[in-house]
């Protein structure tokens, strides 16, 4: 039986170089506010893992969670505008 892996180079048109494409980088740039908001939420949650949460900690987590929700909403709205703008 022949190995398929030996023929992969012949079948594959463009070799994978391990770097993200321009389209992937653009998508990451669009999602960056959401990514940063999620990192802030994670940081706030990590700070409360090993000790009882104070009022300030609870406020920090709540604000970070609200920021994540707001960024998700904004990202969804931008995606909806981009889709509806080209249609019709």
Tab-separated table of N, CA, C and O in Angstrom:
chain	number	residue	atom	x	y	z
A	1	UNK	N	0.844	-1.172	0.000
A	1	UNK	CA	0.000	0.000	0.000
A	1	UNK	C	0.894	1.242	0.000
A	1	UNK	O	1.840	1.339	0.758
A	2	UNK	N	0.562	2.211	-0.833
A	2	UNK	CA	1.355	3.431	-0.930
A	2	UNK	C	0.966	4.428	0.167
A	2	UNK	O	-0.188	4.502	0.570
A	3	UNK	N	1.926	5.191	0.586
A	3	UNK	CA	1.680	6.200	1.607
A	3	UNK	C	1.140	7.471	0.958
A	3	UNK	O	1.654	7.929	-0.061
A	4	UNK	N	0.119	8.033	1.557
A	4	UNK	CA	-0.472	9.271	1.036
A	4	UNK	C	0.412	10.459	1.373
A	4	UNK	O	0.481	11.432	0.636
A	5	UNK	N	1.109	10.404	2.494
A	5	UNK	CA	1.934	11.525	2.930
A	5	UNK	C	3.020	11.858	1.915
A	5	UNK	O	3.401	13.014	1.767
A	6	UNK	N	3.509	10.871	1.195
A	6	UNK	CA	4.549	11.115	0.207
A	6	UNK	C	4.025	11.943	-0.957
A	6	UNK	O	4.775	12.652	-1.611
A	7	UNK	N	2.737	11.875	-1.219
A	7	UNK	CA	2.142	12.608	-2.332
A	7	UNK	C	1.593	13.970	-1.923
A	7	UNK	O	1.134	14.722	-2.761
A	8	UNK	N	1.642	14.291	-0.657
A	8	UNK	CA	1.042	15.539	-0.171
A	8	UNK	C	1.684	16.767	-0.806
A	8	UNK	O	0.999	17.707	-1.175
A	9	UNK	N	2.982	16.777	-0.975
A	9	UNK	CA	3.659	17.921	-1.568
A	9	UNK	C	3.206	18.141	-3.007
A	9	UNK	O	3.125	19.277	-3.466
A	10	UNK	N	2.896	17.085	-3.697
A	10	UNK	CA	2.434	17.205	-5.079
A	10	UNK	C	1.018	17.773	-5.112
A	10	UNK	O	0.682	18.584	-5.967
A	11	UNK	N	0.180	17.383	-4.170
A	11	UNK	CA	-1.217	17.800	-4.157
A	11	UNK	C	-1.376	19.215	-3.609
A	11	UNK	O	-2.172	19.997	-4.104
A	12	UNK	N	-0.623	19.549	-2.594
A	12	UNK	CA	-0.742	20.856	-1.962
A	12	UNK	C	-0.161	21.931	-2.869
A	12	UNK	O	1.000	21.885	-3.238
A	13	UNK	N	-0.998	22.926	-3.182
A	13	UNK	CA	-0.553	23.971	-4.100
A	13	UNK	C	0.404	24.944	-3.424
A	13	UNK	O	1.440	25.294	-3.974
A	14	UNK	N	0.058	25.417	-2.234
A	14	UNK	CA	0.876	26.399	-1.531
A	14	UNK	C	1.318	25.779	-0.203
A	14	UNK	O	0.475	25.387	0.597
A	15	UNK	N	2.594	25.708	0.032
A	15	UNK	CA	3.039	25.128	1.305
A	15	UNK	C	2.692	26.045	2.475
A	15	UNK	O	2.703	27.264	2.344
A	16	UNK	N	2.382	25.444	3.603
A	16	UNK	CA	2.037	26.205	4.806
A	16	UNK	C	3.317	26.701	5.438
A	16	UNK	O	4.200	25.933	5.762
A	17	UNK	N	3.417	28.017	5.611
A	17	UNK	CA	4.641	28.585	6.169
A	17	UNK	C	4.525	28.898	7.657
A	17	UNK	O	5.465	29.386	8.274
A	18	UNK	N	3.361	28.645	8.272
A	18	UNK	CA	3.191	28.844	9.702
A	18	UNK	C	2.822	30.259	10.095
A	18	UNK	O	2.571	30.534	11.255
A	19	UNK	N	2.784	31.187	9.180
A	19	UNK	CA	2.447	32.580	9.467
A	19	UNK	C	0.980	32.834	9.126
A	19	UNK	O	0.450	32.282	8.174
A	20	UNK	N	0.312	33.709	9.899
A	20	UNK	CA	-1.071	34.036	9.571
A	20	UNK	C	-1.154	34.873	8.290
A	20	UNK	O	-0.254	35.651	7.979
A	21	UNK	N	-2.238	34.688	7.587
A	21	UNK	CA	-2.440	35.448	6.358
A	21	UNK	C	-2.867	36.877	6.699
A	21	UNK	O	-3.181	37.203	7.849
A	22	UNK	N	-2.901	37.721	5.694
A	22	UNK	CA	-3.329	39.105	5.904
A	22	UNK	C	-4.782	39.169	6.372
A	22	UNK	O	-5.136	39.994	7.215
A	23	UNK	N	-5.618	38.295	5.828
A	23	UNK	CA	-7.022	38.270	6.239
A	23	UNK	C	-7.155	37.863	7.699
A	23	UNK	O	-7.971	38.430	8.442
A	24	UNK	N	-6.343	36.898	8.136
A	24	UNK	CA	-6.388	36.482	9.534
A	24	UNK	C	-5.897	37.597	10.459
A	24	UNK	O	-6.456	37.820	11.530
A	25	UNK	N	-4.879	38.303	10.055
A	25	UNK	CA	-4.375	39.425	10.848
A	25	UNK	C	-5.410	40.539	10.943
A	25	UNK	O	-5.561	41.169	11.994
A	26	UNK	N	-6.121	40.786	9.839
A	26	UNK	CA	-7.180	41.799	9.857
A	26	UNK	C	-8.311	41.393	10.803
A	26	UNK	O	-8.852	42.234	11.535
A	27	UNK	N	-8.664	40.104	10.798
A	27	UNK	CA	-9.713	39.618	11.692
A	27	UNK	C	-9.289	39.757	13.153
A	27	UNK	O	-10.094	40.144	14.013
A	28	UNK	N	-8.031	39.479	13.445
A	28	UNK	CA	-7.528	39.631	14.807
A	28	UNK	C	-7.563	41.094	15.224
A	28	UNK	O	-7.940	41.424	16.345
A	29	UNK	N	-7.201	41.979	14.306
A	29	UNK	CA	-7.207	43.409	14.609
A	29	UNK	C	-8.617	43.910	14.907
A	29	UNK	O	-8.823	44.726	15.812
A	30	UNK	N	-9.601	43.394	14.170
A	30	UNK	CA	-10.995	43.786	14.404
A	30	UNK	C	-11.463	43.287	15.772
A	30	UNK	O	-12.190	43.979	16.481
A	31	UNK	N	-11.025	42.085	16.159
A	31	UNK	CA	-11.451	41.492	17.422
A	31	UNK	C	-10.577	41.901	18.615
A	31	UNK	O	-10.850	41.487	19.747
A	32	UNK	N	-9.548	42.696	18.398
A	32	UNK	CA	-8.614	43.033	19.472
A	32	UNK	C	-9.268	43.702	20.686
A	32	UNK	O	-8.928	43.371	21.828
A	33	UNK	N	-10.229	44.634	20.531
A	33	UNK	CA	-10.869	45.191	21.734
A	33	UNK	C	-11.553	44.125	22.589
A	33	UNK	O	-11.481	44.162	23.816
A	34	UNK	N	-12.184	43.145	21.948
A	34	UNK	CA	-12.814	42.059	22.693
A	34	UNK	C	-11.764	41.188	23.371
A	34	UNK	O	-11.927	40.801	24.534
A	35	UNK	N	-10.684	40.906	22.682
A	35	UNK	CA	-9.609	40.091	23.259
A	35	UNK	C	-9.036	40.774	24.491
A	35	UNK	O	-8.836	40.147	25.538
A	36	UNK	N	-8.779	42.073	24.403
A	36	UNK	CA	-8.230	42.809	25.542
A	36	UNK	C	-9.223	42.862	26.707
A	36	UNK	O	-8.818	42.763	27.874
A	37	UNK	N	-10.507	43.007	26.406
A	37	UNK	CA	-11.519	43.011	27.459
A	37	UNK	C	-11.579	41.652	28.152
A	37	UNK	O	-11.719	41.577	29.383
A	38	UNK	N	-11.464	40.573	27.396
A	38	UNK	CA	-11.467	39.238	27.990
A	38	UNK	C	-10.223	39.008	28.842
A	38	UNK	O	-10.296	38.346	29.884
A	39	UNK	N	-9.088	39.552	28.424
A	39	UNK	CA	-7.863	39.442	29.224
A	39	UNK	C	-8.031	40.196	30.541
A	39	UNK	O	-7.638	39.699	31.606
A	40	UNK	N	-8.636	41.379	30.498
A	40	UNK	CA	-8.880	42.140	31.723
A	40	UNK	C	-9.817	41.391	32.667
A	40	UNK	O	-9.613	41.378	33.883
A	41	UNK	N	-10.847	40.753	32.114
A	41	UNK	CA	-11.762	39.961	32.929
A	41	UNK	C	-11.027	38.791	33.566
A	41	UNK	O	-11.192	38.515	34.765
A	42	UNK	N	-10.206	38.119	32.799
A	42	UNK	CA	-9.437	37.000	33.333
A	42	UNK	C	-8.490	37.464	34.444
A	42	UNK	O	-8.369	36.802	35.486
A	43	UNK	N	-7.838	38.600	34.239
A	43	UNK	CA	-6.950	39.152	35.279
A	43	UNK	C	-7.729	39.450	36.562
A	43	UNK	O	-7.261	39.154	37.668
A	44	UNK	N	-8.905	40.040	36.415
A	44	UNK	CA	-9.717	40.362	37.584
A	44	UNK	C	-10.161	39.092	38.308
A	44	UNK	O	-10.188	39.049	39.544
A	45	UNK	N	-10.489	38.048	37.561
A	45	UNK	CA	-10.905	36.799	38.175
A	45	UNK	C	-9.728	36.094	38.847
A	45	UNK	O	-9.878	35.508	39.922
A	46	UNK	N	-8.560	36.148	38.240
A	46	UNK	CA	-7.377	35.514	38.815
A	46	UNK	C	-7.004	36.168	40.138
A	46	UNK	O	-6.586	35.488	41.080
A	47	UNK	N	-7.171	37.473	40.227
A	47	UNK	CA	-6.821	38.186	41.454
A	47	UNK	C	-7.662	37.731	42.642
A	47	UNK	O	-7.238	37.847	43.792
A	48	UNK	N	-8.847	37.191	42.380
A	48	UNK	CA	-9.741	36.793	43.472
A	48	UNK	C	-9.690	35.294	43.763
A	48	UNK	O	-10.455	34.817	44.605
A	49	UNK	N	-8.817	34.558	43.115
A	49	UNK	CA	-8.790	33.104	43.291
A	49	UNK	C	-8.302	32.708	44.682
A	49	UNK	O	-8.903	31.863	45.341
A	50	UNK	N	-7.221	33.297	45.145
A	50	UNK	CA	-6.573	32.811	46.358
A	50	UNK	C	-6.929	33.594	47.616
A	50	UNK	O	-6.332	33.391	48.664
A	51	UNK	N	-7.909	34.484	47.533
A	51	UNK	CA	-8.309	35.242	48.720
A	51	UNK	C	-9.779	35.603	48.592
A	51	UNK	O	-10.344	35.590	47.487
A	52	UNK	N	-10.397	35.928	49.699
A	52	UNK	CA	-11.808	36.333	49.622
A	52	UNK	C	-11.954	37.633	48.819
A	52	UNK	O	-11.120	38.528	48.919
A	53	UNK	N	-12.996	37.695	48.042
A	53	UNK	CA	-13.215	38.877	47.198
A	53	UNK	C	-13.723	40.040	48.048
A	53	UNK	O	-14.660	39.896	48.831
A	54	UNK	N	-13.095	41.181	47.874
A	54	UNK	CA	-13.540	42.396	48.543
A	54	UNK	C	-14.565	43.098	47.658
A	54	UNK	O	-14.812	42.685	46.516
A	55	UNK	N	-15.130	44.167	48.167
A	55	UNK	CA	-16.084	44.939	47.359
A	55	UNK	C	-15.411	45.494	46.106
A	55	UNK	O	-16.002	45.530	45.026
A	56	UNK	N	-14.153	45.909	46.263
A	56	UNK	CA	-13.416	46.426	45.117
A	56	UNK	C	-13.190	45.333	44.072
A	56	UNK	O	-13.325	45.581	42.867
A	57	UNK	N	-12.873	44.124	44.524
A	57	UNK	CA	-12.688	43.005	43.594
A	57	UNK	C	-13.985	42.682	42.858
A	57	UNK	O	-13.980	42.442	41.646
A	58	UNK	N	-15.087	42.649	43.591
A	58	UNK	CA	-16.373	42.364	42.960
A	58	UNK	C	-16.708	43.426	41.914
A	58	UNK	O	-17.208	43.117	40.828
A	59	UNK	N	-16.431	44.676	42.249
A	59	UNK	CA	-16.677	45.777	41.314
A	59	UNK	C	-15.802	45.639	40.069
A	59	UNK	O	-16.252	45.850	38.946
A	60	UNK	N	-14.539	45.279	40.288
A	60	UNK	CA	-13.598	45.123	39.179
A	60	UNK	C	-14.044	43.999	38.237
A	60	UNK	O	-14.024	44.152	37.014
A	61	UNK	N	-14.466	42.874	38.801
A	61	UNK	CA	-14.933	41.744	37.979
A	61	UNK	C	-16.208	42.133	37.236
A	61	UNK	O	-16.362	41.843	36.043
A	62	UNK	N	-17.128	42.799	37.934
A	62	UNK	CA	-18.391	43.192	37.297
A	62	UNK	C	-18.148	44.165	36.145
A	62	UNK	O	-18.721	44.024	35.062
A	63	UNK	N	-17.264	45.135	36.356
A	63	UNK	CA	-16.950	46.093	35.279
A	63	UNK	C	-16.269	45.406	34.108
A	63	UNK	O	-16.556	45.709	32.945
A	64	UNK	N	-15.370	44.480	34.404
A	64	UNK	CA	-14.684	43.757	33.332
A	64	UNK	C	-15.676	42.898	32.550
A	64	UNK	O	-15.615	42.825	31.317
A	65	UNK	N	-16.601	42.255	33.259
A	65	UNK	CA	-17.615	41.430	32.585
A	65	UNK	C	-18.518	42.301	31.707
A	65	UNK	O	-18.844	41.936	30.569
A	66	UNK	N	-18.900	43.465	32.221
A	66	UNK	CA	-19.728	44.378	31.424
A	66	UNK	C	-18.978	44.880	30.193
A	66	UNK	O	-19.577	45.060	29.123
A	67	UNK	N	-17.678	45.108	30.345
A	67	UNK	CA	-16.882	45.555	29.197
A	67	UNK	C	-16.804	44.459	28.128
A	67	UNK	O	-16.888	44.749	26.930
A	68	UNK	N	-16.662	43.198	28.563
A	68	UNK	CA	-16.648	42.087	27.605
A	68	UNK	C	-17.975	42.028	26.862
A	68	UNK	O	-18.014	41.891	25.629
A	69	UNK	N	-19.079	42.149	27.602
A	69	UNK	CA	-20.392	42.110	26.950
A	69	UNK	C	-20.563	43.264	25.966
A	69	UNK	O	-21.108	43.089	24.868
A	70	UNK	N	-20.102	44.445	26.344
A	70	UNK	CA	-20.208	45.604	25.452
A	70	UNK	C	-19.363	45.413	24.196
A	70	UNK	O	-19.811	45.743	23.081
A	71	UNK	N	-18.167	44.870	24.348
A	71	UNK	CA	-17.311	44.640	23.176
A	71	UNK	C	-17.896	43.565	22.269
A	71	UNK	O	-17.824	43.676	21.046
A	72	UNK	N	-18.497	42.528	22.861
A	72	UNK	CA	-19.162	41.498	22.033
A	72	UNK	C	-20.319	42.108	21.253
A	72	UNK	O	-20.521	41.809	20.077
A	73	UNK	N	-21.093	42.957	21.949
A	73	UNK	CA	-22.211	43.628	21.280
A	73	UNK	C	-21.716	44.489	20.122
A	73	UNK	O	-22.246	44.435	19.014
A	74	UNK	N	-20.664	45.274	20.377
A	74	UNK	CA	-20.137	46.154	19.337
A	74	UNK	C	-19.579	45.357	18.164
A	74	UNK	O	-19.784	45.726	17.000
A	75	UNK	N	-18.889	44.264	18.456
A	75	UNK	CA	-18.335	43.433	17.392
A	75	UNK	C	-19.449	42.807	16.555
A	75	UNK	O	-19.372	42.774	15.325
A	76	UNK	N	-20.497	42.357	17.216
A	76	UNK	CA	-21.635	41.774	16.505
A	76	UNK	C	-22.336	42.825	15.651
A	76	UNK	O	-22.712	42.559	14.507
A	77	UNK	N	-22.488	44.025	16.188
A	77	UNK	CA	-23.128	45.094	15.424
A	77	UNK	C	-22.288	45.478	14.211
A	77	UNK	O	-22.837	45.734	13.130
A	78	UNK	N	-20.963	45.538	14.378
A	78	UNK	CA	-20.104	45.856	13.229
A	78	UNK	C	-20.181	44.771	12.170
A	78	UNK	O	-20.202	45.071	10.978
A	79	UNK	N	-20.261	43.526	12.587
A	79	UNK	CA	-20.360	42.417	11.621
A	79	UNK	C	-21.706	42.476	10.895
A	79	UNK	O	-21.764	42.233	9.688
A	80	UNK	N	-22.761	42.837	11.621
A	80	UNK	CA	-24.075	42.955	10.997
A	80	UNK	C	-24.130	44.089	9.998
A	80	UNK	O	-24.744	43.971	8.937
A	81	UNK	N	-23.468	45.208	10.308
A	81	UNK	CA	-23.441	46.332	9.374
A	81	UNK	C	-22.649	45.990	8.111
A	81	UNK	O	-23.015	46.372	7.024
A	82	UNK	N	-21.557	45.259	8.294
A	82	UNK	CA	-20.736	44.888	7.148
A	82	UNK	C	-21.491	43.946	6.211
A	82	UNK	O	-21.395	44.060	4.996
A	83	UNK	N	-22.289	43.047	6.769
A	83	UNK	CA	-23.041	42.106	5.937
A	83	UNK	C	-24.219	42.790	5.264
A	83	UNK	O	-24.472	42.586	4.096
A	84	UNK	N	-24.953	43.619	6.004
A	84	UNK	CA	-26.137	44.234	5.420
A	84	UNK	C	-25.764	45.365	4.457
A	84	UNK	O	-26.543	45.715	3.588
A	85	UNK	N	-24.565	45.928	4.606
A	85	UNK	CA	-24.164	47.028	3.726
A	85	UNK	C	-23.936	46.572	2.300
A	85	UNK	O	-24.228	47.293	1.356
A	86	UNK	N	-23.456	45.354	2.100
A	86	UNK	CA	-23.181	44.864	0.760
A	86	UNK	C	-24.367	44.189	0.115
A	86	UNK	O	-24.449	44.046	-1.091
A	87	UNK	N	-25.318	43.752	0.920
A	87	UNK	CA	-26.493	43.069	0.383
A	87	UNK	C	-27.495	44.097	-0.121
A	87	UNK	O	-27.384	45.275	0.111
A	88	UNK	N	-28.494	43.619	-0.792
A	88	UNK	CA	-29.596	44.431	-1.296
A	88	UNK	C	-29.041	45.361	-2.295
A	88	UNK	O	-29.332	46.269	-2.832
